[in-house]
GROMACS .gro file of C-alpha atoms in nm:
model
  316
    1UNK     CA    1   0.000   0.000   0.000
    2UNK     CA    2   0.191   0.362  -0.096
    3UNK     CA    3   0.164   0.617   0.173
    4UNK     CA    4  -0.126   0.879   0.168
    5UNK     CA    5  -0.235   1.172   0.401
    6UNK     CA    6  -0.526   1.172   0.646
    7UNK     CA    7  -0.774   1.418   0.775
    8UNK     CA    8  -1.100   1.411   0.922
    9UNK     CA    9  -1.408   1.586   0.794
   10UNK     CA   10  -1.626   1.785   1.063
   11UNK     CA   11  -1.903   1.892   0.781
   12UNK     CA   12  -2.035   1.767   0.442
   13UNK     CA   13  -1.900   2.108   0.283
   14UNK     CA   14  -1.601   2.060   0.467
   15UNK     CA   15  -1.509   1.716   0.315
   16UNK     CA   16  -1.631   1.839  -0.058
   17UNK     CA   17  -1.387   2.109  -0.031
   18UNK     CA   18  -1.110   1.897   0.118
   19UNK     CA   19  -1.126   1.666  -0.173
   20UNK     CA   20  -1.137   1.927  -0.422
   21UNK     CA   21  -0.803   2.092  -0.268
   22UNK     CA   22  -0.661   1.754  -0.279
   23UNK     CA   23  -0.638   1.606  -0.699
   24UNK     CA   24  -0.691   1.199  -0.628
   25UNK     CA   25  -0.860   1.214  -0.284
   26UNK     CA   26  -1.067   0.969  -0.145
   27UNK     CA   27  -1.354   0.940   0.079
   28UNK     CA   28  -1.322   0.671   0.350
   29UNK     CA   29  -1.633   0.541   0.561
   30UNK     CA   30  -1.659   0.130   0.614
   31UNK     CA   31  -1.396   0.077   0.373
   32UNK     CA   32  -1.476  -0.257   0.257
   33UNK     CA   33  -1.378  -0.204  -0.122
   34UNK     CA   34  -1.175   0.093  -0.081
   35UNK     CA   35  -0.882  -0.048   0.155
   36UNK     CA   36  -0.900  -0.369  -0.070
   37UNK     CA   37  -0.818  -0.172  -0.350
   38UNK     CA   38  -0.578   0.034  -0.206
   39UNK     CA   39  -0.376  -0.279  -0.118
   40UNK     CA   40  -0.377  -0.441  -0.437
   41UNK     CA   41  -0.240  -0.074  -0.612
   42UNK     CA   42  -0.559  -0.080  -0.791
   43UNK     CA   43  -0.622   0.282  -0.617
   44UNK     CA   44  -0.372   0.465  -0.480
   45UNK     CA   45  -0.513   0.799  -0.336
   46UNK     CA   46  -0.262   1.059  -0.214
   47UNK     CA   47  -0.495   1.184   0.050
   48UNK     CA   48  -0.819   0.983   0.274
   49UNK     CA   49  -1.060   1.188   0.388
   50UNK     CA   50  -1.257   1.011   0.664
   51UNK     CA   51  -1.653   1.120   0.677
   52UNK     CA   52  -1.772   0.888   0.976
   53UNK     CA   53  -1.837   1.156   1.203
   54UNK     CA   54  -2.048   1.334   0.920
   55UNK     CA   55  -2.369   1.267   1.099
   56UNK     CA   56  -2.485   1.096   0.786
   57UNK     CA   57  -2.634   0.800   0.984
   58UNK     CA   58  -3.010   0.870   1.013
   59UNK     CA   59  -3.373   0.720   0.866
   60UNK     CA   60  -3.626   0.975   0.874
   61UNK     CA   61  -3.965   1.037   0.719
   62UNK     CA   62  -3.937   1.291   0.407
   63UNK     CA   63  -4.218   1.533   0.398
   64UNK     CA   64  -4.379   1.353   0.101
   65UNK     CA   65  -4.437   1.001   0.247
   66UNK     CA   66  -4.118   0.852   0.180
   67UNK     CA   67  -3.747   0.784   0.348
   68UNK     CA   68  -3.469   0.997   0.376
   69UNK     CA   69  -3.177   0.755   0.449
   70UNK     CA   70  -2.825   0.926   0.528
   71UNK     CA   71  -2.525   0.848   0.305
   72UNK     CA   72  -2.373   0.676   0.657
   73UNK     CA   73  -2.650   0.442   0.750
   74UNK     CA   74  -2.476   0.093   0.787
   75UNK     CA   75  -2.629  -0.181   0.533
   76UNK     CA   76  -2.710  -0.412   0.834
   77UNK     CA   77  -2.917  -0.095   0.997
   78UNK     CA   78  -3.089  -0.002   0.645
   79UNK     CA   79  -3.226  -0.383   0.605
   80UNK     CA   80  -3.337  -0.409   0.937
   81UNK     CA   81  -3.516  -0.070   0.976
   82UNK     CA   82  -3.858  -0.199   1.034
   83UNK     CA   83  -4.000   0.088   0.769
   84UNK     CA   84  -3.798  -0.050   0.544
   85UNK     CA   85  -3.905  -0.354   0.590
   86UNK     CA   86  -4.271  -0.289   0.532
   87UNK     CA   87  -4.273  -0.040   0.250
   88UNK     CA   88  -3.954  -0.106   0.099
   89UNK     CA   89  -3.931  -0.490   0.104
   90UNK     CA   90  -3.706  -0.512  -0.221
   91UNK     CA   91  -3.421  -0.293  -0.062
   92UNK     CA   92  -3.392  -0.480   0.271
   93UNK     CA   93  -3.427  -0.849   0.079
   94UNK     CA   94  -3.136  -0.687  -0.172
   95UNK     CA   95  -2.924  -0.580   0.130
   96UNK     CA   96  -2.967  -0.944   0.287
   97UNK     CA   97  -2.841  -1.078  -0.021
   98UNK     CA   98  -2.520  -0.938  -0.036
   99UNK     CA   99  -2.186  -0.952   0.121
  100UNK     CA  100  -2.173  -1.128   0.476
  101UNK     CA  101  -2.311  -1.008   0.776
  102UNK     CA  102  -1.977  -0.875   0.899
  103UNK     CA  103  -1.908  -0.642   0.548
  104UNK     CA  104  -2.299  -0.544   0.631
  105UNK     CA  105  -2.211  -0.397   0.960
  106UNK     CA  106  -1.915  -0.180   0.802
  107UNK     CA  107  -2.039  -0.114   0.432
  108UNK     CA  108  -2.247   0.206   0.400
  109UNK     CA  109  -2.532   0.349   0.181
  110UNK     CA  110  -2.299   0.601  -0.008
  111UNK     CA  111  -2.037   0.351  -0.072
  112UNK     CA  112  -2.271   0.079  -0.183
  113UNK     CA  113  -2.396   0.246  -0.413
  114UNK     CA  114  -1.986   0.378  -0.548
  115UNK     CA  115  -1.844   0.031  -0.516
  116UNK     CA  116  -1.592  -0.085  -0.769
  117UNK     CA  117  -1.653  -0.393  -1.026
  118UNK     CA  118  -1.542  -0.704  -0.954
  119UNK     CA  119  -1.422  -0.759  -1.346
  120UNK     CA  120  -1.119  -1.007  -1.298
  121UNK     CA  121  -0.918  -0.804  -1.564
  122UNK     CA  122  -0.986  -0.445  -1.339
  123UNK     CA  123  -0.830  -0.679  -1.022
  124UNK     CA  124  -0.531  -0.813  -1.268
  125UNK     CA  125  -0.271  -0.513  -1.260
  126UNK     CA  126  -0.055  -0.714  -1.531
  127UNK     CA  127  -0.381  -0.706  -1.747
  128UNK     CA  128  -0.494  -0.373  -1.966
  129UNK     CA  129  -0.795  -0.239  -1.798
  130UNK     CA  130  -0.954   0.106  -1.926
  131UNK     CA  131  -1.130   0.183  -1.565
  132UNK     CA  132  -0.828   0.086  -1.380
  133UNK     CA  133  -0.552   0.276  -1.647
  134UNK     CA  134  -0.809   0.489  -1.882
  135UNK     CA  135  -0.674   0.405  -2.242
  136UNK     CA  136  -0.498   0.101  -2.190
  137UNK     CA  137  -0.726  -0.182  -2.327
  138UNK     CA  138  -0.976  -0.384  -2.189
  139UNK     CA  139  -0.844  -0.749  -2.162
  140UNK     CA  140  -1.199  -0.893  -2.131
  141UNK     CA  141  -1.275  -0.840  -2.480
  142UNK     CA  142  -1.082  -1.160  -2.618
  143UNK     CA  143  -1.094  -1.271  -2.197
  144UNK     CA  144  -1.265  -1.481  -2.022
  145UNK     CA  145  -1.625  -1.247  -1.988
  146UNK     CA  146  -1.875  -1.495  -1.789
  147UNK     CA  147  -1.957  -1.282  -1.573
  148UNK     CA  148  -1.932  -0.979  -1.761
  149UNK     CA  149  -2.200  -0.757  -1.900
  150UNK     CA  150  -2.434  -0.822  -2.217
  151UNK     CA  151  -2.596  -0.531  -2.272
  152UNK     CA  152  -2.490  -0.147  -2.272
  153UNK     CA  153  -2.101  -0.207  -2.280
  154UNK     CA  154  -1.873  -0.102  -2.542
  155UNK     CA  155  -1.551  -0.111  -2.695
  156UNK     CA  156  -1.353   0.002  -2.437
  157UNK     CA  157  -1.562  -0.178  -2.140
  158UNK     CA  158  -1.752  -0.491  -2.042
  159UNK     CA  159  -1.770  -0.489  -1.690
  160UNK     CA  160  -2.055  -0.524  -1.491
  161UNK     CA  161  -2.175  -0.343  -1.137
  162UNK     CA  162  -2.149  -0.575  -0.878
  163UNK     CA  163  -2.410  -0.440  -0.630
  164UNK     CA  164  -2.748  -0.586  -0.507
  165UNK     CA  165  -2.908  -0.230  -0.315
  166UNK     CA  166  -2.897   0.001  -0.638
  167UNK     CA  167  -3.073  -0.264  -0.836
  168UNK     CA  168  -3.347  -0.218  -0.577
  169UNK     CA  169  -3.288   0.154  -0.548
  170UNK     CA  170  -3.348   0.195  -0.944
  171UNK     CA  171  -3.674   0.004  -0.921
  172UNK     CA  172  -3.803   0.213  -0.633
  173UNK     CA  173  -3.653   0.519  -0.820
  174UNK     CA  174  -3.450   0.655  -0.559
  175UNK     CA  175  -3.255   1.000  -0.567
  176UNK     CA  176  -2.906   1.090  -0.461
  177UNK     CA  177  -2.867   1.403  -0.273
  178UNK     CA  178  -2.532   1.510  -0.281
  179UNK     CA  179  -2.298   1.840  -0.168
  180UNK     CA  180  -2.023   1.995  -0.371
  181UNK     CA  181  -1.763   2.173  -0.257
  182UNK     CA  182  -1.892   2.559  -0.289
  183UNK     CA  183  -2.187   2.382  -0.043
  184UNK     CA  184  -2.446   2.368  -0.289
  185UNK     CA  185  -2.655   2.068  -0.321
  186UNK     CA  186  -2.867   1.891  -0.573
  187UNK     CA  187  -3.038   1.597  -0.573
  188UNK     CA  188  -2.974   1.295  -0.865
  189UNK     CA  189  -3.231   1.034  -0.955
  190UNK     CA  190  -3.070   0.692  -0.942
  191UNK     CA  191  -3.169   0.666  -1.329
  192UNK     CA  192  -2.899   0.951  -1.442
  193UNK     CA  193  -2.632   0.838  -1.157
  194UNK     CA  194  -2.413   0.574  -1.359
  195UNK     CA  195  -2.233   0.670  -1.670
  196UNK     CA  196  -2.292   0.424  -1.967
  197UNK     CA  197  -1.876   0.334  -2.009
  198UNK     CA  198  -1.856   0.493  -2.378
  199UNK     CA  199  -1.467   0.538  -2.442
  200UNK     CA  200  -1.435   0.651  -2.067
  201UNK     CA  201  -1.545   0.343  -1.873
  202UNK     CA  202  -1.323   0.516  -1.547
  203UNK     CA  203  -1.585   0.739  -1.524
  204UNK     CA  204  -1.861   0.554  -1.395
  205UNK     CA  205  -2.096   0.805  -1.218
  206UNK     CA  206  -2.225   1.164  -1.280
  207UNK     CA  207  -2.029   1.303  -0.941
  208UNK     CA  208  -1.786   1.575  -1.006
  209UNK     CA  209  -1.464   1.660  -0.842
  210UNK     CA  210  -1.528   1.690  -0.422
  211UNK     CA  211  -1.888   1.593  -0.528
  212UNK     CA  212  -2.010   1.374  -0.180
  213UNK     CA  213  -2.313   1.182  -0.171
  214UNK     CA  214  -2.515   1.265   0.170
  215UNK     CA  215  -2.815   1.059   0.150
  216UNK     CA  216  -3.077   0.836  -0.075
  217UNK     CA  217  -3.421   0.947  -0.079
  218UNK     CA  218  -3.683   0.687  -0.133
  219UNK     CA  219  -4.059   0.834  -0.311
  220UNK     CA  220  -4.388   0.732  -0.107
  221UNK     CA  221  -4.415   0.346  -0.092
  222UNK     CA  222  -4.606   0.208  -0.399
  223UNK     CA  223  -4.706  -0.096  -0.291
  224UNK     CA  224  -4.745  -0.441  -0.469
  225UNK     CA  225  -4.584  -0.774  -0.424
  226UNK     CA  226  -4.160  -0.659  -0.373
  227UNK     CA  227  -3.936  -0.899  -0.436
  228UNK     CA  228  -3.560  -0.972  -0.495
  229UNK     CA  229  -3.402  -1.248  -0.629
  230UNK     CA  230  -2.996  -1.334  -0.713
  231UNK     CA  231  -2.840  -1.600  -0.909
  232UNK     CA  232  -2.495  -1.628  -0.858
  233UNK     CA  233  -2.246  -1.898  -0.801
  234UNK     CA  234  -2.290  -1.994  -0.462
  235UNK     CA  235  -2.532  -1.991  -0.208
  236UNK     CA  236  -2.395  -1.695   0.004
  237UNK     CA  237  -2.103  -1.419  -0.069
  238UNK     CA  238  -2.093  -1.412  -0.396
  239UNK     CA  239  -2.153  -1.186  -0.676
  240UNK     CA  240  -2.467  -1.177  -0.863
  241UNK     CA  241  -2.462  -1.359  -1.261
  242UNK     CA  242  -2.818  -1.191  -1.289
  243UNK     CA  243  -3.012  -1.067  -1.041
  244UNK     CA  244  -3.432  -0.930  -1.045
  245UNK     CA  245  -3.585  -0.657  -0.856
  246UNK     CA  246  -3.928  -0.665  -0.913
  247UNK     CA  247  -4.258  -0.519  -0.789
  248UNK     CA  248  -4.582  -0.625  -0.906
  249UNK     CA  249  -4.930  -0.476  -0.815
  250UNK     CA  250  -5.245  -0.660  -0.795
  251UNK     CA  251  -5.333  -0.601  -1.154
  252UNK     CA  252  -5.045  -0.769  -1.286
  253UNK     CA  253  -4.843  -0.426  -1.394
  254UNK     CA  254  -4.533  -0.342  -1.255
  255UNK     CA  255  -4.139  -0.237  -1.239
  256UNK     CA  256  -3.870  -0.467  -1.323
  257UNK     CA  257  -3.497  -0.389  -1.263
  258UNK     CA  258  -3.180  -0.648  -1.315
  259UNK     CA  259  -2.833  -0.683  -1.233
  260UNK     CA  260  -2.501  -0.849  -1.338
  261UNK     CA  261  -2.602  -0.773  -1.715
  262UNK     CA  262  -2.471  -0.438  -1.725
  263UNK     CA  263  -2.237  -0.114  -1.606
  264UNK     CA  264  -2.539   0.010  -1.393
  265UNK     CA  265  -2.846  -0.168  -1.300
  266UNK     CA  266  -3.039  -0.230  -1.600
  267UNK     CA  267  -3.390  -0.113  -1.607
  268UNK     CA  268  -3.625  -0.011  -1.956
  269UNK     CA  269  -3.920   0.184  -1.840
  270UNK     CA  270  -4.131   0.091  -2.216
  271UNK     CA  271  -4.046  -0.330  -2.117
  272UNK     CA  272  -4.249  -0.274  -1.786
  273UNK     CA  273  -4.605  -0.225  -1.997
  274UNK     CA  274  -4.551  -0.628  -2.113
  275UNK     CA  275  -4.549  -0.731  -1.804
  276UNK     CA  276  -4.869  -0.910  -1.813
  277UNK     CA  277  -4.775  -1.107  -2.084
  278UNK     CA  278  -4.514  -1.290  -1.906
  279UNK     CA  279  -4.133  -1.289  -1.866
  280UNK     CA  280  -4.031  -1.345  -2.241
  281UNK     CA  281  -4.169  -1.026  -2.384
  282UNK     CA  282  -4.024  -0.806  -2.082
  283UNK     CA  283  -3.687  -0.983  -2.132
  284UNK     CA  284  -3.686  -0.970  -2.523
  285UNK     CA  285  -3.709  -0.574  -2.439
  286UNK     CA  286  -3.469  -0.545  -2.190
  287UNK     CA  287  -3.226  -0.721  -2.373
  288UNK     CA  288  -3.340  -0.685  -2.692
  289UNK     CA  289  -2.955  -0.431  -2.793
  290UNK     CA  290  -2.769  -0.700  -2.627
  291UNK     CA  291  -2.396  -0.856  -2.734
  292UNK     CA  292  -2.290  -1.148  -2.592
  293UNK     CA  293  -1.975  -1.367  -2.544
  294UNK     CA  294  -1.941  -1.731  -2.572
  295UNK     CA  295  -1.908  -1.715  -2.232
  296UNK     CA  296  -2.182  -1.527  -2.124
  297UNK     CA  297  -2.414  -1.587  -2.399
  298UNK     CA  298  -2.610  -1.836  -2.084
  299UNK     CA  299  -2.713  -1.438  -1.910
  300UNK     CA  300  -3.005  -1.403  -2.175
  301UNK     CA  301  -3.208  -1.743  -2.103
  302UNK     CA  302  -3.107  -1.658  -1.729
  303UNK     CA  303  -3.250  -1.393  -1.730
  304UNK     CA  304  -3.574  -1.493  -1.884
  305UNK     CA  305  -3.575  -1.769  -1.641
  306UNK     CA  306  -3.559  -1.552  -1.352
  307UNK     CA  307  -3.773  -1.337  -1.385
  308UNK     CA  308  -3.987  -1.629  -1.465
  309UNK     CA  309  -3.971  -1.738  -1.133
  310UNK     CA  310  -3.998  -1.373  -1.011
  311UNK     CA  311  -4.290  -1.303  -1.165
  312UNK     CA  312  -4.476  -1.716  -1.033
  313UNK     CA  313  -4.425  -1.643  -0.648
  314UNK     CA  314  -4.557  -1.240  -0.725
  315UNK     CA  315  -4.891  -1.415  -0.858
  316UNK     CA  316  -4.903  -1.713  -0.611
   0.00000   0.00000   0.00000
């Protein structure tokens, strides 16, 4: 691990500004991807800024029905939250599927949701990598891609985002709220937060420099039949292949969101309104730009197949 500098932030503003001063900073919380990172060279930030004392780490009630949950709220916390629970059943079952309980008690909302991909060519230093050294090469492109993405890559990027709470997040269409350095704030919906990878696959959200991410706003509850479920590997600690987030009203319409098929989780708004006619249609739309591998051709059927499933226990 190379040496760095350390401070601790006392504000939001405070810590936007202090990465803004400092070209290549980092914010630290849980650390669970970061410091793994860090000791493989992978990142290498000059200076850690350390936001735990932020008072990011509140649930509360928005004004408009919904949740306000701070960027500091431990994963183990936000799945247990008995609101949560009841109105936002596809977030906590999506937390519960990931990581082990021990990375739950550490990991945060914020860095959830900015957590690396686990693309074995990105962890490979000997390997070309575009996200890890922009302009390299990406060695998954004549690799080994099984669990890399089949649908809005490109030339310069395959890799997939590893996380199980933003796939819920996009299907409850969360916001980010967020604080840049000069102290003002805005507010991103979850839909506009990833960067498709284009020829710049390092840049993989719509953050600027010092930008920090203070909390996740869920809307009102809608209701309907929430469910969440992940294919991977293995039964426990593993990485999704494909995962579903899925709610489905009474009537059979609904909101469908997957994972481990693309740089961001993968959600088509127009798919939803063929809902009722089973998982085929819904998937043919979803996936209907896709560009497979030999080795990960398998994600398409999967995916069909899950949601399959999905949508059988929503209508039992």
């Amino acid at each position: 691990m190379k040496s760095f500098t350390y401070e601790r932030a006392t504000t939001p503003t405070e810590a936007a500004a202090g990465a803004a001063r400092n070209p290549g900073a980092r914010f630290i919380a849980g650390g669970t991807n970061l410091l793994d990172l860090m000791k493989l060279e992978i990142e290498t930030p000059r200076h850690l800024i350390d936001v735990n004392d932020l008072s990011l780490d509140t649930i509360a009630p928005t004004p408009e029905g919904g949740l306000r949950i701070g960027a500091l709220v431990r994963n183990t916390d936000l799945a247990a939250d008995a609101r949560v629970r009841r109105d936002y059943g596809v977030l906590s079952r999506a937390l519960l599927a990931g990581a082990s309980g021990q990375l739950r008690n550490k990991a945060t909302t914020a860095g959830n949701l900015l957590q690396r991909t686990r693309c074995p060519y990105f962890y490979d230093t000997n390997q070309p990598c575009n996200k890890r050294r922009p302009g390299s090469g990406c060695a998954a492109l004549d690799g080994y891609s099984r669990s890399l993405a089949v649908v809005g890559a490109s030339e310069a990027c395959i890799a997939t985002y590893p996380g199980d709470m933003a796939v819920a997040m996009r299907v409850l269409d969360a916001k980010v709220e967020t604080v840049k350095p000069d102290g003002a704030t805005r507010a991103i919906p979850i839909a506009e937060f990833y960067r498709a990878p284009g020829d710049t696959p390092h840049l993989e959200t719509t953050l600027t420099t010092g930008e920090l991410i203070t909390a996740v706003t869920l809307p009102q509850p809608v209701g309907g039949k929430q469910i969440y479920r992940k294919v991977r590997d293995r039964a426990s600690y593993a990485f999704a292949l494909v995962s579903v987030a899925a709610i489905v009203q009474p009537d059979g319409s609904g909101r469908v969101t997957v994972g481990g098929v693309a740089h961001k989780p993968w959600r088509i708004e127009s798919a939803e309104a063929r809902l009722r006619d089973g998982a085929k249609p819904v998937t043919d739309a979803l996936l209907a730009n896709a560009r497979t591998t030999k080795d990960n051709a398998f994600k398409l059927p999967l995916v069909e197949r899950t949601l399959a499933a999905v949508l059988a226990e929503a209508r039992a």
